[in-house]
Coordinates of C-alpha atoms in Angstrom, one line a residue:
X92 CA 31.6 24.1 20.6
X93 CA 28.6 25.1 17.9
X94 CA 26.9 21.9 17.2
X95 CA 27.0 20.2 14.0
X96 CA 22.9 20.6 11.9
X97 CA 21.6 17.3 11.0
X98 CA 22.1 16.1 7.4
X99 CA 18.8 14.4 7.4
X100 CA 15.5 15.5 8.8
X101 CA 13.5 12.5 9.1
X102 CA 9.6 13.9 9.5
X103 CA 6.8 11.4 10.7
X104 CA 3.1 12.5 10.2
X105 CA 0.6 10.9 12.7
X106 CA -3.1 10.9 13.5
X107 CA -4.7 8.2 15.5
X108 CA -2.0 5.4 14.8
X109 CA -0.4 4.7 17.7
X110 CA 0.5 1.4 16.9
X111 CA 2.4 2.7 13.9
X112 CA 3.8 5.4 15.4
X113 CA 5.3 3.6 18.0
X114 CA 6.4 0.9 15.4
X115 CA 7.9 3.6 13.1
X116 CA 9.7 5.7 16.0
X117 CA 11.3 2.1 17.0
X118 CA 12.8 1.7 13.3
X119 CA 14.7 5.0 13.6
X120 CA 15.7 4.5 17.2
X121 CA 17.2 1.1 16.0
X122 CA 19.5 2.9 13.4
X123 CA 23.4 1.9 13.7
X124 CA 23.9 6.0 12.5
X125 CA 21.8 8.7 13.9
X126 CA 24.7 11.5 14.4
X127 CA 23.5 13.2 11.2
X128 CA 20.3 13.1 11.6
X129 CA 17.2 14.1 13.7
X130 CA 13.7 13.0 14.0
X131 CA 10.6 15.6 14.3
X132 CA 7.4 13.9 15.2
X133 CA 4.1 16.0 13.6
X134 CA 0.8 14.7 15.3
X135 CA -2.5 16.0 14.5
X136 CA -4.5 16.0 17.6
X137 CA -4.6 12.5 18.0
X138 CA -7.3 10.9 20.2
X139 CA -5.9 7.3 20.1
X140 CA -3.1 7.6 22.8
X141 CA -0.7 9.1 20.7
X142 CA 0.6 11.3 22.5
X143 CA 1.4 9.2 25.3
X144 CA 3.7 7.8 22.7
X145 CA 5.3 11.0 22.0
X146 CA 5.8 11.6 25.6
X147 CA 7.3 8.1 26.2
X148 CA 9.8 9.0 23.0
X149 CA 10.1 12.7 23.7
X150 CA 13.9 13.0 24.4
X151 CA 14.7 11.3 21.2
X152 CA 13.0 14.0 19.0
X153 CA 15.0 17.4 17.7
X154 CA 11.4 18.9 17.6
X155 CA 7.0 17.5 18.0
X156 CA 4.0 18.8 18.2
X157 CA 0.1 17.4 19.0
X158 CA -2.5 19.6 17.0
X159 CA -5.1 20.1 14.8
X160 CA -4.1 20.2 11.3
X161 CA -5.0 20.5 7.5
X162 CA -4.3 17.2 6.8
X163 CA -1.0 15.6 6.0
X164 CA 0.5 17.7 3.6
X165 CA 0.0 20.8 6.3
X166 CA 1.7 18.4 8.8
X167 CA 4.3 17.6 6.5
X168 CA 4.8 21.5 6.1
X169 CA 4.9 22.0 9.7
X170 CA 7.9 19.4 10.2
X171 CA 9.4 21.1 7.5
X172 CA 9.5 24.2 8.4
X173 CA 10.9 23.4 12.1
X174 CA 13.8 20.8 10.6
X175 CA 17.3 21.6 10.5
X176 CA 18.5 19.0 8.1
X177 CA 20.2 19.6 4.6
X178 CA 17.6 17.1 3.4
X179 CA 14.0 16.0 4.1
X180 CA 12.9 12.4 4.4
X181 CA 9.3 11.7 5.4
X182 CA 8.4 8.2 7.2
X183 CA 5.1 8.4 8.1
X184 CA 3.4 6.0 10.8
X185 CA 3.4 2.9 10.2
X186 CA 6.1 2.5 7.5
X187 CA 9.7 2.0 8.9
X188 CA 13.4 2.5 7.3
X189 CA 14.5 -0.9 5.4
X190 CA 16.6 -2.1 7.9
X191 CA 18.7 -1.0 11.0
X192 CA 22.0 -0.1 8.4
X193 CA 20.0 2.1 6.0
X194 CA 20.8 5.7 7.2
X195 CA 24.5 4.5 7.6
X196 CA 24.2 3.1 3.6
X197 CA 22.7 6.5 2.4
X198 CA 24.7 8.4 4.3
X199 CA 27.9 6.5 2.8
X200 CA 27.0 7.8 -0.4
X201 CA 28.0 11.8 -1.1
X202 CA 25.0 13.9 -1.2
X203 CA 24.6 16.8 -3.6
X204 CA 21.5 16.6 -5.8
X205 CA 18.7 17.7 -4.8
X206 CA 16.6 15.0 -4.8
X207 CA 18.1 11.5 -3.8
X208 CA 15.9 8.2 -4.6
X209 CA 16.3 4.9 -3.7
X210 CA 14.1 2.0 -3.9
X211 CA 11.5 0.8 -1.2
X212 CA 9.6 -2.4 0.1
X213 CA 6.4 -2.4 -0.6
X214 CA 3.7 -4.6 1.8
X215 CA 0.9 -6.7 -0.1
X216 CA -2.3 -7.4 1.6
X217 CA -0.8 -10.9 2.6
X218 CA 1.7 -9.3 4.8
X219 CA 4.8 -9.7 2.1
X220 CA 7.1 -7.8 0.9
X221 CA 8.5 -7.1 -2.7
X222 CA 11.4 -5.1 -3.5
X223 CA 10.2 -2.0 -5.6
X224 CA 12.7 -0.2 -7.6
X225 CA 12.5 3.4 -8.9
X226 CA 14.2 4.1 -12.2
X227 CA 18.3 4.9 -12.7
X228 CA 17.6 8.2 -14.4
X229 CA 14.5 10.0 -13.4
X230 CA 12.5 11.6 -15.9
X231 CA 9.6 14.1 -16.2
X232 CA 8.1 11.4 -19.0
X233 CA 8.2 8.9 -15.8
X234 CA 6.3 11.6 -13.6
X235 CA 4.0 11.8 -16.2
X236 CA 3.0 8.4 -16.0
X237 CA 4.3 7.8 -12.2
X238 CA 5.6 9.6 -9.7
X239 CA 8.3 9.2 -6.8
X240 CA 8.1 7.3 -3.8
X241 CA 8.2 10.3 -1.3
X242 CA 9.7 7.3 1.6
X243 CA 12.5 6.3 -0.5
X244 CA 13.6 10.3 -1.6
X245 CA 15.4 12.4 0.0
X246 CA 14.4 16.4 -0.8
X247 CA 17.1 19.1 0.1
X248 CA 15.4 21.3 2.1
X249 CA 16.4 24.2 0.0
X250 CA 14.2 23.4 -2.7
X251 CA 11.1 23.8 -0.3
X252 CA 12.9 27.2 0.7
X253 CA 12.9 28.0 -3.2
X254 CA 9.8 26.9 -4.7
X255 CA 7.7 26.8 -1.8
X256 CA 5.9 24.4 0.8
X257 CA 2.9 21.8 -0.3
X258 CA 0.1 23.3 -1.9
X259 CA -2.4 22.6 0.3
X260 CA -5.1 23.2 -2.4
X261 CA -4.2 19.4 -3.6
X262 CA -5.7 16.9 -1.1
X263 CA -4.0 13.8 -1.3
X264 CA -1.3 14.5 -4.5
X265 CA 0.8 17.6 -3.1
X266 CA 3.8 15.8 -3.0
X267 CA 3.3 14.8 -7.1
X268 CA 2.3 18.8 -7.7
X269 CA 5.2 19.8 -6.2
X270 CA 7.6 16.9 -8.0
X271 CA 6.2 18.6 -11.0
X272 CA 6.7 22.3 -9.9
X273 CA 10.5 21.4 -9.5
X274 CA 11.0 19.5 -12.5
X275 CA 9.6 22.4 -14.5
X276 CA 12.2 24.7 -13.1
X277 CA 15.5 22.2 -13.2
X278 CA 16.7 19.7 -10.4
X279 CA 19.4 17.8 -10.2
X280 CA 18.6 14.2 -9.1
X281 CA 20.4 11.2 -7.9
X282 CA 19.4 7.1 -8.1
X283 CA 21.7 5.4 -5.3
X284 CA 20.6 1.4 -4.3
X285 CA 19.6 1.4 -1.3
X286 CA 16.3 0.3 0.1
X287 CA 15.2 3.2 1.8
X288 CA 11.9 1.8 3.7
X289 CA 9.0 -0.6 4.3
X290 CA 5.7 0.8 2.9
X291 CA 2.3 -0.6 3.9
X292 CA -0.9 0.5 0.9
X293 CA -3.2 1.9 3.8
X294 CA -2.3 5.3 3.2
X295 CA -4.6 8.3 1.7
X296 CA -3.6 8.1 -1.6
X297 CA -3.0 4.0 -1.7
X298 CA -6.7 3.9 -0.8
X299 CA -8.7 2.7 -3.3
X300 CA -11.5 4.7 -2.6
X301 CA -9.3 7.4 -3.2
X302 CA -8.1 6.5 -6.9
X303 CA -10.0 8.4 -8.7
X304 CA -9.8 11.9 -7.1
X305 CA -5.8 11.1 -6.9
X306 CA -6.3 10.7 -10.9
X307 CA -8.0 13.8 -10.9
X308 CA -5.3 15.4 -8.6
X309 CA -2.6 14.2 -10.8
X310 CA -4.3 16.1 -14.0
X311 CA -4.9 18.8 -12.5
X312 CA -1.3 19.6 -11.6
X313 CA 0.1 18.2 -15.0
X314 CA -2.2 21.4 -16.7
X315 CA -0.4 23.9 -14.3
X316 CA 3.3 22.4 -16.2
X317 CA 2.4 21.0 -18.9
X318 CA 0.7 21.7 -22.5
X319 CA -1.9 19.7 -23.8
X320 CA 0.4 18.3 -26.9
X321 CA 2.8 17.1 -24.2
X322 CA 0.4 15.9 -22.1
X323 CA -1.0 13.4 -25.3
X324 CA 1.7 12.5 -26.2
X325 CA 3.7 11.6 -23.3
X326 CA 1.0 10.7 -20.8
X327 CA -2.3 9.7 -23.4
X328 CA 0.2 7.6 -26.0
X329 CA 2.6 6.7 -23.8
X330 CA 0.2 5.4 -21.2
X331 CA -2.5 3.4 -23.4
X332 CA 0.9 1.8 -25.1
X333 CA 2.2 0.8 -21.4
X334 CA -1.5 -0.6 -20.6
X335 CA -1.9 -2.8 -23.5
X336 CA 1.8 -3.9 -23.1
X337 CA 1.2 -5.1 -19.4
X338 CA -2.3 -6.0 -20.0
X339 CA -0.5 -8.2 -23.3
X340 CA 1.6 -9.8 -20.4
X341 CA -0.6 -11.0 -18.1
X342 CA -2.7 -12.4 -20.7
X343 CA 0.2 -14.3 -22.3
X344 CA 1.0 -15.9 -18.8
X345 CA -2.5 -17.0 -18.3
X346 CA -2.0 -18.6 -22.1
X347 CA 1.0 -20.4 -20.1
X348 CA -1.0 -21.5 -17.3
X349 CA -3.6 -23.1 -19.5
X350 CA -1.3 -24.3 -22.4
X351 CA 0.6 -26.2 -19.2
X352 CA -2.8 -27.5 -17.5
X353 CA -4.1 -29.3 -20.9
X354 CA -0.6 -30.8 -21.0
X355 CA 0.2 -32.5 -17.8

């Protein structure tokens, strides 16, 4: 009997976390549904111990490899190109699936589109968690302005088959360039409410030392799709107008706060 292919591919991108690792290959190894999907474990020379992590976990991924890499977008590639899923989902170290029912929730739902977003935990520097949600329709006026949480999408495979792998010319906003790329040639794309993971802020783009060459990043790939009168518009209008509204909020609660202090 030919053996079913995966529906999922869930890729994980390590370099010297073995702590996470371990910690993120646990949260996939605890799902209550794994018959659809397989785990590929993408490691980039790690001199931490890693590896001895791999070894431990080794029967439980469809494919890994310890080597030096690009970076994480040449990792990501790498899984890519050796997964057998329908759709691509990348957990990196350290950030885990929502909870032990959340492949058997997504895969409740039918998949077509080709990209499928959910929404995502998101860790604070205390340790807590808030429950981030993506928007119902997704828009290229939102990627403009945002982007989409790459653990909390799922990306048919297809599309990478299509348009082409991560451009590895974009250090740490690949994944945006290539939300971008697709967008400017049609997808079809899916909100369903599931929490898909638990992300920590500690990775390469989260950084903040990294901010500004992620800004950068992000500008750079919105001139490769976009003209400049779109680009004022949607992203220079739209996203002084979104400042000033959220800065107009948090001033009008410190207004509270005081207004409450000189009367109690």
């Amino acid at each position: 009997m030919t053996k079913k292919e995966p529906k999922i591919s869930i890729i994980t991108i390590n370099y010297n976390d073995r702590v996470g690792l371990e910690k993120t290959i646990l949260s996939v190894r605890g799902q209550t549904s794994l018959d659809q999907c397989e785990h590929i474990i993408i490691d980039a020379a790690s001199k931490d111990g890693s590896l001895d992590v791999i070894l431990k976990y080794a029967d439980q991924f469809s494919f890994w490899s310890s080597e030096s890499d690009r970076g994480v977008y040449d990792g990501q590639n790498k899984g890519i190109l050796n997964s057998k899923g329908e759709y691509i989902l990348f957990i990196n170290s350290g950030d885990v699936l929502a909870d032990e029912h959340t492949l058997s929730k997504i895969l409740s739902y039918e998949l077509n589109s080709d990209l499928i977003y959910g929404d995502m935990y998101i860790e604070s520097k205390d340790g807590r968690y808030r429950l981030g949600k993506q928007p119902s329709t997704m828009t290229v006026r939102h990627l403009l302005l945002d982007t989409i949480w790459h653990p909390a999408c799922l990306i048919k495979k297809e599309l990478f088959e299509r348009y082409g792998l991560y451009d590895l010319n974009f250090r740490i906003a690949a994944d945006y360039e290539f939300w971008l790329k697709v967008f400017s040639f049609g997808v079809s794309t899916e909100h369903i409410s599931v929490p898909f993971s638990r992300f920590n802020l500690e990775g390469l783009s989260s950084a903040p030392q990294n901010q500004n060459s992620l800004l950068q990043e992000r500008k750079k790939a919105q001139s490769l799709y976009f003209n400049r009168i779109t680009l004022f518009l949607y992203r220079d209008i739209l996203g002084t107008i979104r400042s000033s509204f959220l800065l107009g909020k948090f001033l009008l609660r410190k207004i509270l706060v005081l207004l409450k202090l000189k009367t109690a």
